[in-house]
Amino acid sequence: MGGLSEGLTQLLIPAAALLGIGFALLQWLLVSRVKVYSYPDDESQENNLIEGGQEEGIDDVEVVAKCAEIQKAISVGATSFLFTQYKYLVVFMGAFGAIIFLFLGSVKSFSTKSEPCTYNKGQMCKPALANAIFSTIAFLLGALTSVLSGFLGMKIATYANARTSLEARRGIGRAFVIAFRSGAVMGFLLAANGLLVLYASINLFKLYYGDDWEGLYESITGYGLGGSSMALFGRVGGGIYTKAADVGADLVGKIEKNIPEDDPRNPAVIADNVGDNVGDIAGMGSDLFGSYAESTCAALFVASISSFGSTHNYAAMSYPLLISSMGIVICLITTLFATDLIEIKKVSDIEPSLKRQLLISTVLMTVGVALVSFVALPSKFTLYDFGNDKVVKNWHIFFCVVTGLWAGLVIGYTTEYYTSNAYSPVQDVADSCRTGAATNVIFGLALGYKSVIIPIFSIALSIYVSFRLGAMYGIAMAALGMLSTIATGLAIDAYGPISDNAGGIAEMAGMSHEIRERTDALDAAGNTTAAIGKGFAIGSAALVSLALFGAFVSRADIETVNVMNPKVFIGLIVGAMLPYWFSAMTMKSVGSAALKMVEEVRRQFNSIPGLMEGRTKPDYANCVKISTDASLKEMIPPGGLVLVTPLIAGTFFGVETLAGLLAGSLVSGVQVAISASNTGGAWDNAKKYIEAGRSEHAKALGPKGSDAHKAAVIGDTVGDPLKDTSGPSLNILIKLMAVESLVFAPFFAAHGGIIFKHI
């Protein structure tokens, strides 16, 4: 037996979650010490602002007032967009919750009688109706937590952006710490909230289910479904919003009018900065929360039908939650390295410091996982392996978690190599801009395709190792291992958009060139970390959906998924097509929204007198409205495609075709997602490489406005929807279809395959 008692387990999990929330609040308090005033009439405030070695010769009070004004505009824009989006999502939650209830309730035609268990034969389990009710409740809880995660992240990001710009006047190190602390607030709140809500749900459901763990953890899978379905709309809606504004602002501002990025004369500039918050922060937050919820649900479900469930070993059953709790503690220690222990003195320290975060958290977490594995798990136990029982030792599971953890690091570092302008791949792309945009596009696409190779091999290796050691449970734990350092991963990911916003605010508030250089350096590092975050999200999505796929196959009672069976093969080939169909929808949405935006920006430049000279203000609100309307209208078809496909496949064609569909979408989705994200990231950083002009090679290609720079801007603009809309949304497509199939599996197994039954 493992040495951890039930009482202690019940204590440790919420304690770790509360520690995470406390740490997040502490970081938030430290960020709030940087004051942003908007009323420059009071004497004492004036003295406040002049303190500290800022630049001389700038009317500080005016700059701060301007920062406060811009920050407010961004915050109001982001909040109003999210509230409008949530109105739509509440309707969706109600409708989809009803579908879950009706489908699952109809499995045994809404009977309230207990029935024999699916796996532990000979024991009685709660009725299918209970599963329907509790799955629906879990779905709503997951959806709410997901929305909350995104919203809190957006709030802290819009709170921190102007503070980062102001701190940049005091030096690069101070600005970095503010941006990083704010990212940490989001990372820790999300990791702790996800854990706490899941832990509370399990304990509340237990009041009804009692000893029926099989039913309990089957209904908990709804939590993952809720998390990911909200993430899908958040990602797609936010991605369309941010990229419509970005593409519109770049095409007219940089290429036609030759004004710098984030110039206050550009009408789309506020919409662009709002977009960073609703797409990269709120969308990313919901997305990683979804992955985390699903990998935990998949692991809990597989464990509940193994010996942990039948012997009611609570500590071993809670192993996934204990790993996440340990992750919060480890990430807390890791964060201190960036904020307190190692100081940033110059620009070249930024990227190594962020990379160090990944390495430190991975190394420490390896020790943490060993500790949890030997304390919580019995030394020998059996795991469900498609109808057989596989005998496993606790160190096997330790290796499963650790392969996932280190595969995450490999994916992170590979992504960094392909998207950071410190290495040759991006520099080659930048070099190809000499001969125009066409060669830039060719080189960028090639880089994206090539960047898939190493991540896929590392995912393949971790799948093989974890499956051999721990069957389906092993794979779910490998996914959770990759996500165990989610607080650190999210902190370095949210750091990106915050510094991007800080740069925009510095430019709009008219801060000096030197400060803009500092914020640009923060932003370039942020681009790379955002790409690393997407790499993590995609890698973990691949493992999560494989684990969910395994759980679905065992729940739907499929003996083997035989590729030579025509029913399976048609599913496979159609599934592989879905990521392309989905990408086509999202890319086209960005394109048509950007078209409207470009027309509006041109109209304002042509019709508002004195706009180019800076005498009058552009109409920012109109551009914000274009982005909002486009994204709300356009997020529905791609979302519908993902949610309706498994229902149609399962109901009309049956579980075997659906199994093929899931396998196909997983295999092709991962490739498309990685290449799209990395191509876009590389184009963006190639442009930044030319703009920064730090090396002789970069100076030869630049300055801003040169032909090579214009070619780089075109590449960046093409890459925008790839890296921020379709790429990151694809990992949700893969996970969501799998978790949805698992939740609806009882219905499909009982009533699915209408067409094939009659042919």
mmCIF file with all atom_site columns, C-alpha atoms in Angstrom, residues 358-520:
data_model
loop_
_atom_site.group_PDB
_atom_site.id
_atom_site.type_symbol
_atom_site.label_atom_id
_atom_site.label_alt_id
_atom_site.label_comp_id
_atom_site.label_asym_id
_atom_site.label_entity_id
_atom_site.label_seq_id
_atom_site.pdbx_PDB_ins_code
_atom_site.Cartn_x
_atom_site.Cartn_y
_atom_site.Cartn_z
_atom_site.occupancy
_atom_site.B_iso_or_equiv
_atom_site.pdbx_formal_charge
_atom_site.auth_seq_id
_atom_site.auth_comp_id
_atom_site.auth_asym_id
_atom_site.auth_atom_id
_atom_site.pdbx_PDB_model_num
ATOM 1   C CA . LEU A 1 358 ? 11.126  25.674 -18.227 1.00 0.00 ? 358 LEU A CA 1
ATOM 2   C CA . LEU A 1 359 ? 14.276  23.785 -17.339 1.00 0.00 ? 359 LEU A CA 1
ATOM 3   C CA . ILE A 1 360 ? 14.152  24.482 -13.579 1.00 0.00 ? 360 ILE A CA 1
ATOM 4   C CA . SER A 1 361 ? 10.478  23.536 -13.298 1.00 0.00 ? 361 SER A CA 1
ATOM 5   C CA . THR A 1 362 ? 11.053  20.309 -15.258 1.00 0.00 ? 362 THR A CA 1
ATOM 6   C CA . VAL A 1 363 ? 14.056  19.216 -13.179 1.00 0.00 ? 363 VAL A CA 1
ATOM 7   C CA . LEU A 1 364 ? 12.377  20.023 -9.853  1.00 0.00 ? 364 LEU A CA 1
ATOM 8   C CA . MET A 1 365 ? 9.112   18.446 -10.960 1.00 0.00 ? 365 MET A CA 1
ATOM 9   C CA . THR A 1 366 ? 10.919  15.172 -11.762 1.00 0.00 ? 366 THR A CA 1
ATOM 10  C CA . VAL A 1 367 ? 11.881  14.946 -8.081  1.00 0.00 ? 367 VAL A CA 1
ATOM 11  C CA . GLY A 1 368 ? 8.364   15.985 -7.038  1.00 0.00 ? 368 GLY A CA 1
ATOM 12  C CA . VAL A 1 369 ? 6.758   13.283 -9.203  1.00 0.00 ? 369 VAL A CA 1
ATOM 13  C CA . ALA A 1 370 ? 9.058   10.637 -7.693  1.00 0.00 ? 370 ALA A CA 1
ATOM 14  C CA . LEU A 1 371 ? 7.996   11.689 -4.216  1.00 0.00 ? 371 LEU A CA 1
ATOM 15  C CA . VAL A 1 372 ? 4.261   11.620 -5.002  1.00 0.00 ? 372 VAL A CA 1
ATOM 16  C CA . SER A 1 373 ? 4.521   8.308  -6.885  1.00 0.00 ? 373 SER A CA 1
ATOM 17  C CA . PHE A 1 374 ? 6.194   6.444  -4.049  1.00 0.00 ? 374 PHE A CA 1
ATOM 18  C CA . VAL A 1 375 ? 3.997   7.946  -1.325  1.00 0.00 ? 375 VAL A CA 1
ATOM 19  C CA . ALA A 1 376 ? 0.561   7.813  -2.964  1.00 0.00 ? 376 ALA A CA 1
ATOM 20  C CA . LEU A 1 377 ? 0.689   4.688  -5.127  1.00 0.00 ? 377 LEU A CA 1
ATOM 21  C CA . PRO A 1 378 ? 0.778   1.094  -3.855  1.00 0.00 ? 378 PRO A CA 1
ATOM 22  C CA . SER A 1 379 ? 3.999   -0.697 -4.832  1.00 0.00 ? 379 SER A CA 1
ATOM 23  C CA . LYS A 1 380 ? 2.044   -3.058 -7.109  1.00 0.00 ? 380 LYS A CA 1
ATOM 24  C CA . PHE A 1 381 ? -1.463  -2.775 -8.583  1.00 0.00 ? 381 PHE A CA 1
ATOM 25  C CA . THR A 1 382 ? -3.458  -3.568 -11.721 1.00 0.00 ? 382 THR A CA 1
ATOM 26  C CA . LEU A 1 383 ? -4.645  -1.193 -14.430 1.00 0.00 ? 383 LEU A CA 1
ATOM 27  C CA . TYR A 1 384 ? -7.485  -1.678 -16.905 1.00 0.00 ? 384 TYR A CA 1
ATOM 28  C CA . ASP A 1 385 ? -6.021  -2.530 -20.307 1.00 0.00 ? 385 ASP A CA 1
ATOM 29  C CA . PHE A 1 386 ? -8.848  -3.050 -22.833 1.00 0.00 ? 386 PHE A CA 1
ATOM 30  C CA . GLY A 1 387 ? -10.580 -5.812 -20.954 1.00 0.00 ? 387 GLY A CA 1
ATOM 31  C CA . ASN A 1 388 ? -7.474  -7.311 -19.333 1.00 0.00 ? 388 ASN A CA 1
ATOM 32  C CA . ASP A 1 389 ? -5.793  -6.333 -16.104 1.00 0.00 ? 389 ASP A CA 1
ATOM 33  C CA . LYS A 1 390 ? -2.203  -5.201 -16.470 1.00 0.00 ? 390 LYS A CA 1
ATOM 34  C CA . VAL A 1 391 ? 0.032   -5.570 -13.418 1.00 0.00 ? 391 VAL A CA 1
ATOM 35  C CA . VAL A 1 392 ? 1.964   -2.344 -12.839 1.00 0.00 ? 392 VAL A CA 1
ATOM 36  C CA . LYS A 1 393 ? 4.493   -1.168 -10.241 1.00 0.00 ? 393 LYS A CA 1
ATOM 37  C CA . ASN A 1 394 ? 4.529   2.391  -8.903  1.00 0.00 ? 394 ASN A CA 1
ATOM 38  C CA . TRP A 1 395 ? 7.825   3.282  -10.600 1.00 0.00 ? 395 TRP A CA 1
ATOM 39  C CA . HIS A 1 396 ? 6.228   2.453  -13.965 1.00 0.00 ? 396 HIS A CA 1
ATOM 40  C CA . ILE A 1 397 ? 3.736   5.273  -13.476 1.00 0.00 ? 397 ILE A CA 1
ATOM 41  C CA . PHE A 1 398 ? 6.558   7.557  -12.316 1.00 0.00 ? 398 PHE A CA 1
ATOM 42  C CA . PHE A 1 399 ? 8.244   7.005  -15.689 1.00 0.00 ? 399 PHE A CA 1
ATOM 43  C CA . CYS A 1 400 ? 4.990   7.665  -17.560 1.00 0.00 ? 400 CYS A CA 1
ATOM 44  C CA . VAL A 1 401 ? 4.580   11.077 -15.929 1.00 0.00 ? 401 VAL A CA 1
ATOM 45  C CA . VAL A 1 402 ? 8.245   11.955 -16.387 1.00 0.00 ? 402 VAL A CA 1
ATOM 46  C CA . THR A 1 403 ? 8.357   11.018 -20.100 1.00 0.00 ? 403 THR A CA 1
ATOM 47  C CA . GLY A 1 404 ? 5.453   13.408 -20.648 1.00 0.00 ? 404 GLY A CA 1
ATOM 48  C CA . LEU A 1 405 ? 7.162   16.084 -18.581 1.00 0.00 ? 405 LEU A CA 1
ATOM 49  C CA . TRP A 1 406 ? 10.457  15.875 -20.487 1.00 0.00 ? 406 TRP A CA 1
ATOM 50  C CA . ALA A 1 407 ? 8.722   15.508 -23.870 1.00 0.00 ? 407 ALA A CA 1
ATOM 51  C CA . GLY A 1 408 ? 7.106   18.865 -23.048 1.00 0.00 ? 408 GLY A CA 1
ATOM 52  C CA . LEU A 1 409 ? 10.533  20.373 -22.462 1.00 0.00 ? 409 LEU A CA 1
ATOM 53  C CA . VAL A 1 410 ? 11.842  18.964 -25.763 1.00 0.00 ? 410 VAL A CA 1
ATOM 54  C CA . ILE A 1 411 ? 8.832   20.380 -27.629 1.00 0.00 ? 411 ILE A CA 1
ATOM 55  C CA . GLY A 1 412 ? 9.338   23.727 -25.882 1.00 0.00 ? 412 GLY A CA 1
ATOM 56  C CA . TYR A 1 413 ? 13.015  23.926 -26.776 1.00 0.00 ? 413 TYR A CA 1
ATOM 57  C CA . THR A 1 414 ? 12.466  22.768 -30.375 1.00 0.00 ? 414 THR A CA 1
ATOM 58  C CA . THR A 1 415 ? 9.776   25.395 -30.829 1.00 0.00 ? 415 THR A CA 1
ATOM 59  C CA . GLU A 1 416 ? 12.123  27.986 -29.416 1.00 0.00 ? 416 GLU A CA 1
ATOM 60  C CA . TYR A 1 417 ? 14.885  26.952 -31.822 1.00 0.00 ? 417 TYR A CA 1
ATOM 61  C CA . TYR A 1 418 ? 12.570  27.298 -34.826 1.00 0.00 ? 418 TYR A CA 1
ATOM 62  C CA . THR A 1 419 ? 10.865  30.557 -33.807 1.00 0.00 ? 419 THR A CA 1
ATOM 63  C CA . SER A 1 420 ? 13.498  32.614 -31.955 1.00 0.00 ? 420 SER A CA 1
ATOM 64  C CA . ASN A 1 421 ? 15.545  35.097 -33.987 1.00 0.00 ? 421 ASN A CA 1
ATOM 65  C CA . ALA A 1 422 ? 18.671  34.072 -32.066 1.00 0.00 ? 422 ALA A CA 1
ATOM 66  C CA . TYR A 1 423 ? 19.039  30.932 -34.199 1.00 0.00 ? 423 TYR A CA 1
ATOM 67  C CA . SER A 1 424 ? 19.658  30.212 -37.866 1.00 0.00 ? 424 SER A CA 1
ATOM 68  C CA . PRO A 1 425 ? 16.164  29.049 -38.998 1.00 0.00 ? 425 PRO A CA 1
ATOM 69  C CA . VAL A 1 426 ? 14.555  32.464 -38.416 1.00 0.00 ? 426 VAL A CA 1
ATOM 70  C CA . GLN A 1 427 ? 17.656  34.295 -39.639 1.00 0.00 ? 427 GLN A CA 1
ATOM 71  C CA . ASP A 1 428 ? 17.455  32.324 -42.905 1.00 0.00 ? 428 ASP A CA 1
ATOM 72  C CA . VAL A 1 429 ? 13.819  33.362 -43.278 1.00 0.00 ? 429 VAL A CA 1
ATOM 73  C CA . ALA A 1 430 ? 14.798  36.989 -42.625 1.00 0.00 ? 430 ALA A CA 1
ATOM 74  C CA . ASP A 1 431 ? 17.593  36.686 -45.189 1.00 0.00 ? 431 ASP A CA 1
ATOM 75  C CA . SER A 1 432 ? 15.155  35.414 -47.837 1.00 0.00 ? 432 SER A CA 1
ATOM 76  C CA . CYS A 1 433 ? 13.274  38.749 -47.556 1.00 0.00 ? 433 CYS A CA 1
ATOM 77  C CA . ARG A 1 434 ? 16.029  40.364 -49.696 1.00 0.00 ? 434 ARG A CA 1
ATOM 78  C CA . THR A 1 435 ? 14.384  38.938 -52.787 1.00 0.00 ? 435 THR A CA 1
ATOM 79  C CA . GLY A 1 436 ? 10.830  39.835 -51.806 1.00 0.00 ? 436 GLY A CA 1
ATOM 80  C CA . ALA A 1 437 ? 7.772   38.441 -50.091 1.00 0.00 ? 437 ALA A CA 1
ATOM 81  C CA . ALA A 1 438 ? 7.456   35.285 -52.222 1.00 0.00 ? 438 ALA A CA 1
ATOM 82  C CA . THR A 1 439 ? 10.764  33.763 -51.111 1.00 0.00 ? 439 THR A CA 1
ATOM 83  C CA . ASN A 1 440 ? 9.963   34.761 -47.520 1.00 0.00 ? 440 ASN A CA 1
ATOM 84  C CA . VAL A 1 441 ? 6.681   32.831 -47.710 1.00 0.00 ? 441 VAL A CA 1
ATOM 85  C CA . ILE A 1 442 ? 8.385   29.781 -49.251 1.00 0.00 ? 442 ILE A CA 1
ATOM 86  C CA . PHE A 1 443 ? 11.124  29.689 -46.594 1.00 0.00 ? 443 PHE A CA 1
ATOM 87  C CA . GLY A 1 444 ? 8.616   30.247 -43.789 1.00 0.00 ? 444 GLY A CA 1
ATOM 88  C CA . LEU A 1 445 ? 6.341   27.399 -44.892 1.00 0.00 ? 445 LEU A CA 1
ATOM 89  C CA . ALA A 1 446 ? 9.329   25.069 -45.212 1.00 0.00 ? 446 ALA A CA 1
ATOM 90  C CA . LEU A 1 447 ? 10.470  25.999 -41.707 1.00 0.00 ? 447 LEU A CA 1
ATOM 91  C CA . GLY A 1 448 ? 7.012   25.203 -40.300 1.00 0.00 ? 448 GLY A CA 1
ATOM 92  C CA . TYR A 1 449 ? 6.856   21.778 -41.948 1.00 0.00 ? 449 TYR A CA 1
ATOM 93  C CA . LYS A 1 450 ? 10.355  20.963 -40.793 1.00 0.00 ? 450 LYS A CA 1
ATOM 94  C CA . SER A 1 451 ? 9.656   22.036 -37.213 1.00 0.00 ? 451 SER A CA 1
ATOM 95  C CA . VAL A 1 452 ? 7.105   19.206 -36.893 1.00 0.00 ? 452 VAL A CA 1
ATOM 96  C CA . ILE A 1 453 ? 9.730   16.429 -37.011 1.00 0.00 ? 453 ILE A CA 1
ATOM 97  C CA . ILE A 1 454 ? 11.287  16.513 -33.534 1.00 0.00 ? 454 ILE A CA 1
ATOM 98  C CA . PRO A 1 455 ? 8.050   17.225 -31.587 1.00 0.00 ? 455 PRO A CA 1
ATOM 99  C CA . ILE A 1 456 ? 6.328   14.298 -33.317 1.00 0.00 ? 456 ILE A CA 1
ATOM 100 C CA . PHE A 1 457 ? 9.180   11.928 -32.512 1.00 0.00 ? 457 PHE A CA 1
ATOM 101 C CA . SER A 1 458 ? 9.153   13.011 -28.878 1.00 0.00 ? 458 SER A CA 1
ATOM 102 C CA . ILE A 1 459 ? 5.353   12.607 -28.657 1.00 0.00 ? 459 ILE A CA 1
ATOM 103 C CA . ALA A 1 460 ? 5.669   9.185  -30.321 1.00 0.00 ? 460 ALA A CA 1
ATOM 104 C CA . LEU A 1 461 ? 8.361   8.110  -27.880 1.00 0.00 ? 461 LEU A CA 1
ATOM 105 C CA . SER A 1 462 ? 6.406   9.200  -24.828 1.00 0.00 ? 462 SER A CA 1
ATOM 106 C CA . ILE A 1 463 ? 3.288   7.425  -26.158 1.00 0.00 ? 463 ILE A CA 1
ATOM 107 C CA . TYR A 1 464 ? 5.197   4.178  -26.645 1.00 0.00 ? 464 TYR A CA 1
ATOM 108 C CA . VAL A 1 465 ? 6.954   4.281  -23.277 1.00 0.00 ? 465 VAL A CA 1
ATOM 109 C CA . SER A 1 466 ? 3.895   5.270  -21.269 1.00 0.00 ? 466 SER A CA 1
ATOM 110 C CA . PHE A 1 467 ? 1.617   2.786  -23.030 1.00 0.00 ? 467 PHE A CA 1
ATOM 111 C CA . ARG A 1 468 ? 4.034   -0.106 -22.488 1.00 0.00 ? 468 ARG A CA 1
ATOM 112 C CA . LEU A 1 469 ? 4.451   0.783  -18.816 1.00 0.00 ? 469 LEU A CA 1
ATOM 113 C CA . GLY A 1 470 ? 0.960   1.865  -17.798 1.00 0.00 ? 470 GLY A CA 1
ATOM 114 C CA . ALA A 1 471 ? -1.535  1.171  -20.628 1.00 0.00 ? 471 ALA A CA 1
ATOM 115 C CA . MET A 1 472 ? -4.141  3.921  -21.185 1.00 0.00 ? 472 MET A CA 1
ATOM 116 C CA . TYR A 1 473 ? -3.630  5.288  -17.670 1.00 0.00 ? 473 TYR A CA 1
ATOM 117 C CA . GLY A 1 474 ? 0.052   5.783  -18.502 1.00 0.00 ? 474 GLY A CA 1
ATOM 118 C CA . ILE A 1 475 ? -0.795  7.959  -21.485 1.00 0.00 ? 475 ILE A CA 1
ATOM 119 C CA . ALA A 1 476 ? -3.239  10.083 -19.494 1.00 0.00 ? 476 ALA A CA 1
ATOM 120 C CA . MET A 1 477 ? -0.534  10.548 -16.853 1.00 0.00 ? 477 MET A CA 1
ATOM 121 C CA . ALA A 1 478 ? 2.062   11.469 -19.507 1.00 0.00 ? 478 ALA A CA 1
ATOM 122 C CA . ALA A 1 479 ? -0.308  14.216 -20.691 1.00 0.00 ? 479 ALA A CA 1
ATOM 123 C CA . LEU A 1 480 ? -0.755  15.379 -17.123 1.00 0.00 ? 480 LEU A CA 1
ATOM 124 C CA . GLY A 1 481 ? 3.024   15.263 -16.664 1.00 0.00 ? 481 GLY A CA 1
ATOM 125 C CA . MET A 1 482 ? 3.422   17.637 -19.591 1.00 0.00 ? 482 MET A CA 1
ATOM 126 C CA . LEU A 1 483 ? 0.843   19.936 -18.003 1.00 0.00 ? 483 LEU A CA 1
ATOM 127 C CA . SER A 1 484 ? 2.030   19.550 -14.409 1.00 0.00 ? 484 SER A CA 1
ATOM 128 C CA . THR A 1 485 ? 4.127   22.713 -14.689 1.00 0.00 ? 485 THR A CA 1
ATOM 129 C CA . ILE A 1 486 ? 1.163   24.604 -16.189 1.00 0.00 ? 486 ILE A CA 1
ATOM 130 C CA . ALA A 1 487 ? 1.567   27.547 -13.782 1.00 0.00 ? 487 ALA A CA 1
ATOM 131 C CA . THR A 1 488 ? 5.085   28.271 -15.081 1.00 0.00 ? 488 THR A CA 1
ATOM 132 C CA . GLY A 1 489 ? 4.122   27.500 -18.682 1.00 0.00 ? 489 GLY A CA 1
ATOM 133 C CA . LEU A 1 490 ? 1.250   29.954 -18.518 1.00 0.00 ? 490 LEU A CA 1
ATOM 134 C CA . ALA A 1 491 ? 3.326   32.595 -16.750 1.00 0.00 ? 491 ALA A CA 1
ATOM 135 C CA . ILE A 1 492 ? 5.883   32.687 -19.564 1.00 0.00 ? 492 ILE A CA 1
ATOM 136 C CA . ASP A 1 493 ? 3.081   32.495 -22.099 1.00 0.00 ? 493 ASP A CA 1
ATOM 137 C CA . ALA A 1 494 ? 1.002   35.374 -20.686 1.00 0.00 ? 494 ALA A CA 1
ATOM 138 C CA . TYR A 1 495 ? 4.212   37.386 -20.365 1.00 0.00 ? 495 TYR A CA 1
ATOM 139 C CA . GLY A 1 496 ? 4.221   37.681 -24.193 1.00 0.00 ? 496 GLY A CA 1
ATOM 140 C CA . PRO A 1 497 ? 0.980   39.583 -24.815 1.00 0.00 ? 497 PRO A CA 1
ATOM 141 C CA . ILE A 1 498 ? 1.577   41.741 -21.713 1.00 0.00 ? 498 ILE A CA 1
ATOM 142 C CA . SER A 1 499 ? 4.934   42.950 -23.063 1.00 0.00 ? 499 SER A CA 1
ATOM 143 C CA . ASP A 1 500 ? 3.425   43.318 -26.544 1.00 0.00 ? 500 ASP A CA 1
ATOM 144 C CA . ASN A 1 501 ? 0.775   45.627 -25.062 1.00 0.00 ? 501 ASN A CA 1
ATOM 145 C CA . ALA A 1 502 ? 3.411   47.467 -23.029 1.00 0.00 ? 502 ALA A CA 1
ATOM 146 C CA . GLY A 1 503 ? 5.288   48.248 -26.251 1.00 0.00 ? 503 GLY A CA 1
ATOM 147 C CA . GLY A 1 504 ? 2.114   49.530 -27.867 1.00 0.00 ? 504 GLY A CA 1
ATOM 148 C CA . ILE A 1 505 ? 1.343   51.766 -24.899 1.00 0.00 ? 505 ILE A CA 1
ATOM 149 C CA . ALA A 1 506 ? 4.917   53.127 -24.863 1.00 0.00 ? 506 ALA A CA 1
ATOM 150 C CA . GLU A 1 507 ? 4.596   54.026 -28.546 1.00 0.00 ? 507 GLU A CA 1
ATOM 151 C CA . MET A 1 508 ? 1.160   55.612 -28.161 1.00 0.00 ? 508 MET A CA 1
ATOM 152 C CA . ALA A 1 509 ? 2.115   57.589 -25.058 1.00 0.00 ? 509 ALA A CA 1
ATOM 153 C CA . GLY A 1 510 ? 5.077   59.032 -26.962 1.00 0.00 ? 510 GLY A CA 1
ATOM 154 C CA . MET A 1 511 ? 7.847   57.614 -24.772 1.00 0.00 ? 511 MET A CA 1
ATOM 155 C CA . SER A 1 512 ? 11.380  57.927 -26.033 1.00 0.00 ? 512 SER A CA 1
ATOM 156 C CA . HIS A 1 513 ? 13.061  55.677 -28.604 1.00 0.00 ? 513 HIS A CA 1
ATOM 157 C CA . GLU A 1 514 ? 15.212  54.037 -25.943 1.00 0.00 ? 514 GLU A CA 1
ATOM 158 C CA . ILE A 1 515 ? 12.181  52.856 -23.969 1.00 0.00 ? 515 ILE A CA 1
ATOM 159 C CA . ARG A 1 516 ? 10.504  51.564 -27.077 1.00 0.00 ? 516 ARG A CA 1
ATOM 160 C CA . GLU A 1 517 ? 13.682  49.525 -27.740 1.00 0.00 ? 517 GLU A CA 1
ATOM 161 C CA . ARG A 1 518 ? 13.423  47.996 -24.270 1.00 0.00 ? 518 ARG A CA 1
ATOM 162 C CA . THR A 1 519 ? 9.759   47.053 -24.692 1.00 0.00 ? 519 THR A CA 1
ATOM 163 C CA . ASP A 1 520 ? 10.554  45.652 -28.179 1.00 0.00 ? 520 ASP A CA 1
#
